[in-house]
Amino acid sequence: MKIPEILLFEVEHAPGNLAQVLQLVGEAGLTVENLEAVKRTTTHTQWELTIEIDESSQHDLCDRIDQLPTARMVGRSDRVFDRHRGGKIRTVSNVQLTSQQVLRDIYTPGVARVCLAIEQDPVKAREYTNIPNTVAVVTNGTAILGLGDIGAVAGMPVMEGKAALFDAYADLSGVPILIESKDPQEIIDTVTSIAPSFGAIQLEDISAPTCFEIEKALIGKLDIPVLHDDQHGTAVVALAALLTATRQVGKELKQSRIGQIGLGAAGIGISRLLLNYGVKGVLGTDLNEAAMTQLEAIGGERASLPELMQKADIVISTTGVKGLIKAEMVQEGQVILALTNPDPEIEPEVALQAGAAFAADGKSVNNVLGFPGLFRGAIDAGVVHFSDQMLIAASECLAELSPAGSLTPDPLDRKVHDAVASAVREAALKG
């Protein structure tokens, strides 16, 4: 598996010296993800190079750079680890502790009056606490990114990342909740017990099929919004990408037959939302028989991989299997989204050369475009459940905001998240 790697090297100031290093990167079949000058002297520049590389290939590239007469390796950058050092989130006060009076107001004895007021009227907690703007980000670490079952604590950096994104794009306080259990009932009971602390629950990186059982039970038990991001956040952004892609190639999405390869959390979530959006039909394939049965239960149709590739107008894959889709399987005019990261089921350029009308990989379909606005909109609307209308409204909003030539909008643009939140809120209030 390829991983992001950051290499530090320096080159002498002279035309063509940097180009020699980049040529070695190209000869190694690698793509430059980022290149930045981090230090400069009168004779040399130190560069930070970000690439995706197999660890086994890293040393060979470093050795070849070192062999250049005008360049030398300095080492690996710790930029990624530095940004995680001490954690990425913290709790801060909305009130400045500037005097004894402020201290007495926000803590003892003044706080007792607010506690008693909430005891008399629990609804006042929405006004006098941060509960409505606080989201639990819950995981048991069984399906962390593309890494699999690495444990809840090892998944904490992802949960902190989600919390940081909630803060940046939705003004929500995300609180990571790590549960060391694979027992679905224990997870359900734990989340139910702590739910009064939160305005919403985001389930994250919990493996299928356990995730379906947990989400369904919590939706039934709690009076606050619950959403499993791997299912529904992924589905929202995938639908948005399909709306954009079909518009670009002149296809009508609702008249298309979808082929979904891989029926884990993401695959089932995408299939379910597309069926509820009104596509012509969904063919699905998976090695797991229970997953195929679940697809049929939501209105999809099982198929073999060759059959799916032959019949589908649009193919989506979420399998985690690099190179699963062969060029000879691609049909003329298909739209293909191979969403596995970092290595897709088929490279977009290979799919296009084989006759696809449109092809993209998972780098263009980022969940961050979905979940901040989804939760902000649901909380602002005061609803207790997410509806398909809310999810579809988010997808349509993202598609409308996608600039020409792009599959989705810029995830760093706060205005995009505000627009998604507004669309979700309006859809929720319409019922």
GROMACS .gro file of N, CA, C and O in nm, residues 105-122 124-125 128-129:
model
   88
  105ASP      N    1  -1.957   3.395   3.893
  105ASP     CA    2  -2.074   3.383   3.806
  105ASP      C    3  -2.076   3.251   3.730
  105ASP      O    4  -2.181   3.186   3.718
  106ILE      N    5  -1.961   3.212   3.676
  106ILE     CA    6  -1.962   3.093   3.591
  106ILE      C    7  -1.940   2.964   3.669
  106ILE      O    8  -1.966   2.854   3.617
  107TYR      N    9  -1.891   2.976   3.792
  107TYR     CA   10  -1.873   2.858   3.875
  107TYR      C   11  -1.949   2.882   4.005
  107TYR      O   12  -2.056   2.942   4.005
  108THR      N   13  -1.900   2.832   4.114
  108THR     CA   14  -1.975   2.850   4.238
  108THR      C   15  -1.956   2.991   4.295
  108THR      O   16  -1.846   3.046   4.286
  109PRO      N   17  -2.061   3.056   4.345
  109PRO     CA   18  -2.196   3.002   4.371
  109PRO      C   19  -2.295   3.026   4.257
  109PRO      O   20  -2.404   2.970   4.255
  110GLY      N   21  -2.258   3.114   4.158
  110GLY     CA   22  -2.356   3.155   4.058
  110GLY      C   23  -2.412   3.043   3.973
  110GLY      O   24  -2.530   3.042   3.937
  111VAL      N   25  -2.327   2.944   3.940
  111VAL     CA   26  -2.370   2.838   3.850
  111VAL      C   27  -2.489   2.759   3.905
  111VAL      O   28  -2.568   2.701   3.830
  112ALA      N   29  -2.505   2.759   4.038
  112ALA     CA   30  -2.615   2.683   4.098
  112ALA      C   31  -2.751   2.731   4.047
  112ALA      O   32  -2.843   2.651   4.028
  113ARG      N   33  -2.764   2.862   4.026
  113ARG     CA   34  -2.892   2.916   3.977
  113ARG      C   35  -2.926   2.859   3.840
  113ARG      O   36  -3.041   2.826   3.812
  114VAL      N   37  -2.824   2.847   3.754
  114VAL     CA   38  -2.848   2.795   3.619
  114VAL      C   39  -2.882   2.646   3.626
  114VAL      O   40  -2.972   2.599   3.555
  115CYS      N   41  -2.813   2.573   3.712
  115CYS     CA   42  -2.844   2.430   3.729
  115CYS      C   43  -2.989   2.409   3.773
  115CYS      O   44  -3.060   2.322   3.720
  116LEU      N   45  -3.032   2.488   3.868
  116LEU     CA   46  -3.170   2.475   3.918
  116LEU      C   47  -3.272   2.515   3.812
  116LEU      O   48  -3.380   2.455   3.802
  117ALA      N   49  -3.237   2.615   3.731
  117ALA     CA   50  -3.328   2.655   3.624
  117ALA      C   51  -3.345   2.543   3.523
  117ALA      O   52  -3.456   2.517   3.473
  118ILE      N   53  -3.236   2.473   3.490
  118ILE     CA   54  -3.243   2.361   3.396
  118ILE      C   55  -3.317   2.243   3.458
  118ILE      O   56  -3.393   2.172   3.390
  119GLU      N   57  -3.300   2.224   3.590
  119GLU     CA   58  -3.375   2.118   3.657
  119GLU      C   59  -3.525   2.142   3.644
  119GLU      O   60  -3.602   2.048   3.617
  120GLN      N   61  -3.567   2.267   3.659
  120GLN     CA   62  -3.709   2.301   3.647
  120GLN      C   63  -3.759   2.293   3.504
  120GLN      O   64  -3.872   2.255   3.478
  121ASP      N   65  -3.671   2.327   3.408
  121ASP     CA   66  -3.710   2.328   3.267
  121ASP      C   67  -3.591   2.280   3.184
  121ASP      O   68  -3.507   2.359   3.141
  122PRO      N   69  -3.581   2.148   3.159
  122PRO     CA   70  -3.466   2.092   3.088
  122PRO      C   71  -3.440   2.154   2.950
  122PRO      O   72  -3.326   2.151   2.903
  124LYS      N   73  -3.410   2.448   2.884
  124LYS     CA   74  -3.317   2.560   2.899
  124LYS      C   75  -3.171   2.518   2.880
  124LYS      O   76  -3.084   2.604   2.862
  125ALA      N   77  -3.144   2.388   2.883
  125ALA     CA   78  -3.007   2.341   2.856
  125ALA      C   79  -2.963   2.380   2.716
  125ALA      O   80  -2.844   2.401   2.690
  128TYR      N   81  -2.846   2.752   2.776
  128TYR     CA   82  -2.743   2.785   2.875
  128TYR      C   83  -2.629   2.683   2.884
  128TYR      O   84  -2.548   2.691   2.976
  129THR      N   85  -2.623   2.588   2.792
  129THR     CA   86  -2.507   2.498   2.782
  129THR      C   87  -2.469   2.483   2.634
  129THR      O   88  -2.543   2.526   2.545
   0.00000   0.00000   0.00000
